[in-house]
PDB file of C-alpha atoms in Angstrom:
ATOM      1  CA  MET A   3      -1.115  -4.708  -1.453  1.00  0.00           C
ATOM      2  CA  ALA A   4       1.254  -2.086   0.055  1.00  0.00           C
ATOM      3  CA  GLU A   5       0.405  -3.148   3.582  1.00  0.00           C
ATOM      4  CA  GLY A   6       0.940  -6.687   2.693  1.00  0.00           C
ATOM      5  CA  TRP A   7       4.314  -6.076   1.315  1.00  0.00           C
ATOM      6  CA  ALA A   8       5.363  -3.699   4.272  1.00  0.00           C
ATOM      7  CA  ARG A   9       4.315  -6.416   6.907  1.00  0.00           C
ATOM      8  CA  HIS A  10       5.992  -9.156   4.984  1.00  0.00           C
ATOM      9  CA  LEU A  11       9.341  -7.453   4.345  1.00  0.00           C
ATOM     10  CA  GLY A  12       9.323  -5.288   7.468  1.00  0.00           C
ATOM     11  CA  GLY A  13       8.391  -7.965   9.873  1.00  0.00           C
ATOM     12  CA  ASP A  14       8.315  -6.920  13.494  1.00  0.00           C
ATOM     13  CA  ARG A  15      10.766  -4.023  12.738  1.00  0.00           C
ATOM     14  CA  ILE A  16       8.067  -1.675  11.649  1.00  0.00           C
ATOM     15  CA  GLU A  17       4.325  -0.955  12.476  1.00  0.00           C
ATOM     16  CA  VAL A  18       2.253  -0.523   9.437  1.00  0.00           C
ATOM     17  CA  GLN A  19      -1.268   0.693   8.871  1.00  0.00           C
ATOM     18  CA  SER A  20      -2.800   1.049   5.617  1.00  0.00           C
ATOM     19  CA  ALA A  21      -5.949   3.453   5.224  1.00  0.00           C
ATOM     20  CA  GLY A  22      -7.588   5.970   2.904  1.00  0.00           C
ATOM     21  CA  VAL A  23     -10.017   8.890   2.631  1.00  0.00           C
ATOM     22  CA  GLU A  24     -12.529   6.226   1.644  1.00  0.00           C
ATOM     23  CA  ALA A  25     -12.933   2.577   2.497  1.00  0.00           C
ATOM     24  CA  HIS A  26     -13.790   0.456  -0.821  1.00  0.00           C
ATOM     25  CA  GLY A  27     -13.444  -2.923   0.484  1.00  0.00           C
ATOM     26  CA  LEU A  28     -10.679  -5.505  -0.266  1.00  0.00           C
ATOM     27  CA  ASN A  29     -10.263  -6.146  -3.889  1.00  0.00           C
ATOM     28  CA  PRO A  30     -10.286 -10.052  -4.629  1.00  0.00           C
ATOM     29  CA  ARG A  31      -7.857  -9.558  -7.498  1.00  0.00           C
ATOM     30  CA  ALA A  32      -5.343  -7.945  -4.996  1.00  0.00           C
ATOM     31  CA  VAL A  33      -5.840 -10.849  -2.786  1.00  0.00           C
ATOM     32  CA  GLN A  34      -5.220 -13.278  -5.702  1.00  0.00           C
ATOM     33  CA  VAL A  35      -2.173 -11.745  -6.828  1.00  0.00           C
ATOM     34  CA  MET A  36      -0.672 -11.360  -3.306  1.00  0.00           C
ATOM     35  CA  ARG A  37      -1.244 -15.017  -2.734  1.00  0.00           C
ATOM     36  CA  GLU A  38       0.789 -15.757  -6.066  1.00  0.00           C
ATOM     37  CA  VAL A  39       3.918 -14.250  -4.225  1.00  0.00           C
ATOM     38  CA  GLY A  40       2.980 -16.085  -0.830  1.00  0.00           C
ATOM     39  CA  ILE A  41       1.614 -13.131   0.929  1.00  0.00           C
ATOM     40  CA  ASP A  42      -1.948 -13.565   2.356  1.00  0.00           C
ATOM     41  CA  ILE A  43      -4.002 -10.279   2.668  1.00  0.00           C
ATOM     42  CA  SER A  44      -7.322 -11.944   2.883  1.00  0.00           C
ATOM     43  CA  HIS A  45      -7.720 -10.800   6.371  1.00  0.00           C
ATOM     44  CA  HIS A  46      -6.867  -7.323   5.723  1.00  0.00           C
ATOM     45  CA  ARG A  47      -9.914  -4.709   5.370  1.00  0.00           C
ATOM     46  CA  SER A  48     -10.323  -1.281   3.892  1.00  0.00           C
ATOM     47  CA  LYS A  49     -10.021   1.345   6.475  1.00  0.00           C
ATOM     48  CA  LEU A  50     -10.263   5.063   6.938  1.00  0.00           C
ATOM     49  CA  ILE A  51      -7.394   7.178   8.018  1.00  0.00           C
ATOM     50  CA  ASP A  52      -7.302   7.084  11.961  1.00  0.00           C
ATOM     51  CA  PRO A  53      -6.099  10.603  12.980  1.00  0.00           C
ATOM     52  CA  ASP A  54      -4.465   9.219  16.340  1.00  0.00           C
ATOM     53  CA  PHE A  55      -2.501   6.772  14.457  1.00  0.00           C
ATOM     54  CA  LEU A  56      -1.487   9.611  11.865  1.00  0.00           C
ATOM     55  CA  GLU A  57      -0.344  11.753  14.715  1.00  0.00           C
ATOM     56  CA  GLN A  58       2.164   8.879  15.849  1.00  0.00           C
ATOM     57  CA  ALA A  59       3.359   8.148  12.471  1.00  0.00           C
ATOM     58  CA  ASP A  60       6.887   8.547  11.074  1.00  0.00           C
ATOM     59  CA  TYR A  61       5.832   8.497   7.469  1.00  0.00           C
ATOM     60  CA  VAL A  62       2.710   8.860   5.463  1.00  0.00           C
ATOM     61  CA  ILE A  63       3.169   7.175   1.990  1.00  0.00           C
ATOM     62  CA  THR A  64       0.298   7.731  -0.603  1.00  0.00           C
ATOM     63  CA  LEU A  65       0.311   5.348  -3.578  1.00  0.00           C
ATOM     64  CA  CYS A  66      -2.240   5.978  -6.165  1.00  0.00           C
ATOM     65  CA  GLY A  67      -3.861   8.774  -8.289  1.00  0.00           C
ATOM     66  CA  ASP A  68      -5.220  11.795  -6.154  1.00  0.00           C
ATOM     67  CA  ALA A  69      -4.384  10.132  -2.760  1.00  0.00           C
ATOM     68  CA  ASN A  70      -1.623  12.746  -2.353  1.00  0.00           C
ATOM     69  CA  ASP A  71      -4.083  15.587  -3.021  1.00  0.00           C
ATOM     70  CA  ARG A  72      -6.943  13.997  -0.875  1.00  0.00           C
ATOM     71  CA  CYS A  73      -4.988  12.881   2.035  1.00  0.00           C
ATOM     72  CA  PRO A  74      -5.383  14.989   5.142  1.00  0.00           C
ATOM     73  CA  VAL A  75      -3.041  17.440   6.482  1.00  0.00           C
ATOM     74  CA  THR A  76      -0.141  15.662   8.274  1.00  0.00           C
ATOM     75  CA  PRO A  77       1.496  16.702  11.413  1.00  0.00           C
ATOM     76  CA  PRO A  78       4.776  18.687  10.827  1.00  0.00           C
ATOM     77  CA  HIS A  79       6.956  15.680  12.151  1.00  0.00           C
ATOM     78  CA  VAL A  80       5.436  13.223   9.638  1.00  0.00           C
ATOM     79  CA  LYS A  81       7.665  12.731   6.551  1.00  0.00           C
ATOM     80  CA  ARG A  82       5.129  12.463   3.639  1.00  0.00           C
ATOM     81  CA  LEU A  83       5.956  10.545   0.394  1.00  0.00           C
ATOM     82  CA  HIS A  84       4.036  10.151  -2.748  1.00  0.00           C
ATOM     83  CA  TRP A  85       4.725   7.141  -4.916  1.00  0.00           C
ATOM     84  CA  GLY A  86       2.578   7.416  -7.753  1.00  0.00           C
ATOM     85  CA  PHE A  87       1.404   3.978  -9.075  1.00  0.00           C
ATOM     86  CA  PRO A  88      -1.509   3.388 -11.417  1.00  0.00           C
ATOM     87  CA  ASP A  89      -4.662   2.122  -9.554  1.00  0.00           C
ATOM     88  CA  PRO A  90      -4.983  -1.575 -10.957  1.00  0.00           C
ATOM     89  CA  ALA A  91      -8.592  -1.516  -9.798  1.00  0.00           C
ATOM     90  CA  LYS A  92      -9.249   0.776 -12.759  1.00  0.00           C
ATOM     91  CA  ALA A  93      -7.619  -1.363 -15.331  1.00  0.00           C
ATOM     92  CA  THR A  94      -9.893  -2.639 -18.257  1.00  0.00           C
ATOM     93  CA  GLY A  95      -9.617  -5.446 -20.701  1.00  0.00           C
ATOM     94  CA  SER A  96      -9.823  -9.082 -20.328  1.00  0.00           C
ATOM     95  CA  GLU A  97      -9.557 -10.868 -17.029  1.00  0.00           C
ATOM     96  CA  ASP A  98      -5.971 -11.658 -17.744  1.00  0.00           C
ATOM     97  CA  GLU A  99      -5.157  -8.202 -18.955  1.00  0.00           C
ATOM     98  CA  ILE A 100      -6.425  -6.916 -15.624  1.00  0.00           C
ATOM     99  CA  LEU A 101      -4.766  -9.533 -13.432  1.00  0.00           C
ATOM    100  CA  ASN A 102      -1.442  -8.613 -15.316  1.00  0.00           C
ATOM    101  CA  ARG A 103      -2.011  -4.954 -14.481  1.00  0.00           C
ATOM    102  CA  PHE A 104      -2.477  -5.992 -10.817  1.00  0.00           C
ATOM    103  CA  ARG A 105       0.724  -8.011 -10.986  1.00  0.00           C
ATOM    104  CA  GLN A 106       2.616  -5.117 -12.382  1.00  0.00           C
ATOM    105  CA  VAL A 107       1.551  -2.906  -9.736  1.00  0.00           C
ATOM    106  CA  ARG A 108       2.091  -5.560  -7.177  1.00  0.00           C
ATOM    107  CA  ASP A 109       5.680  -6.122  -8.259  1.00  0.00           C
ATOM    108  CA  ALA A 110       6.323  -2.365  -8.412  1.00  0.00           C
ATOM    109  CA  ILE A 111       5.052  -1.687  -4.949  1.00  0.00           C
ATOM    110  CA  GLY A 112       7.012  -4.598  -3.521  1.00  0.00           C
ATOM    111  CA  ALA A 113      10.283  -3.308  -5.185  1.00  0.00           C
ATOM    112  CA  ARG A 114       9.599   0.223  -3.860  1.00  0.00           C
ATOM    113  CA  ILE A 115       8.977  -0.946  -0.314  1.00  0.00           C
ATOM    114  CA  ARG A 116      12.024  -3.218  -0.287  1.00  0.00           C
ATOM    115  CA  ALA A 117      14.328  -0.351  -1.407  1.00  0.00           C
ATOM    116  CA  PHE A 118      12.648   2.026   1.243  1.00  0.00           C
ATOM    117  CA  LEU A 119      12.943  -0.484   4.023  1.00  0.00           C
ATOM    118  CA  GLU A 120      16.470  -1.150   3.227  1.00  0.00           C
ATOM    119  CA  GLN A 121      17.287   2.669   3.221  1.00  0.00           C
ATOM    120  CA  GLU A 122      15.447   3.464   6.306  1.00  0.00           C
ATOM    121  CA  LEU A 123      16.177   0.309   8.444  1.00  0.00           C
ATOM    122  CA  SER A 124      19.948   0.160   7.805  1.00  0.00           C
TER     123      SER A 124
END
């Protein structure tokens, strides 16, 4: 969801790559709730961190749970931020409750990325 928001809000002003220490596949609920706000992430895929891209990055932003602890060491020039959002894929309850968790996290990530881009690109 973060990659979708960053691409949508940053447009051609930024280069975005989302990756993790494990590839889990694209969550269909994430696709669904992003579509609700007009962002199509159905073509995105779960990827592992590319060390070459990491070397060229200006920022590394970790989002969920232990991602900050498990992320590889970043080069000294890379600004590293951790935005601790709950992992909506771990939500339990009815389908409506789970989708609402995805929506809450979607909206929180979108607001955080919007503020970050306003600060960094102005």
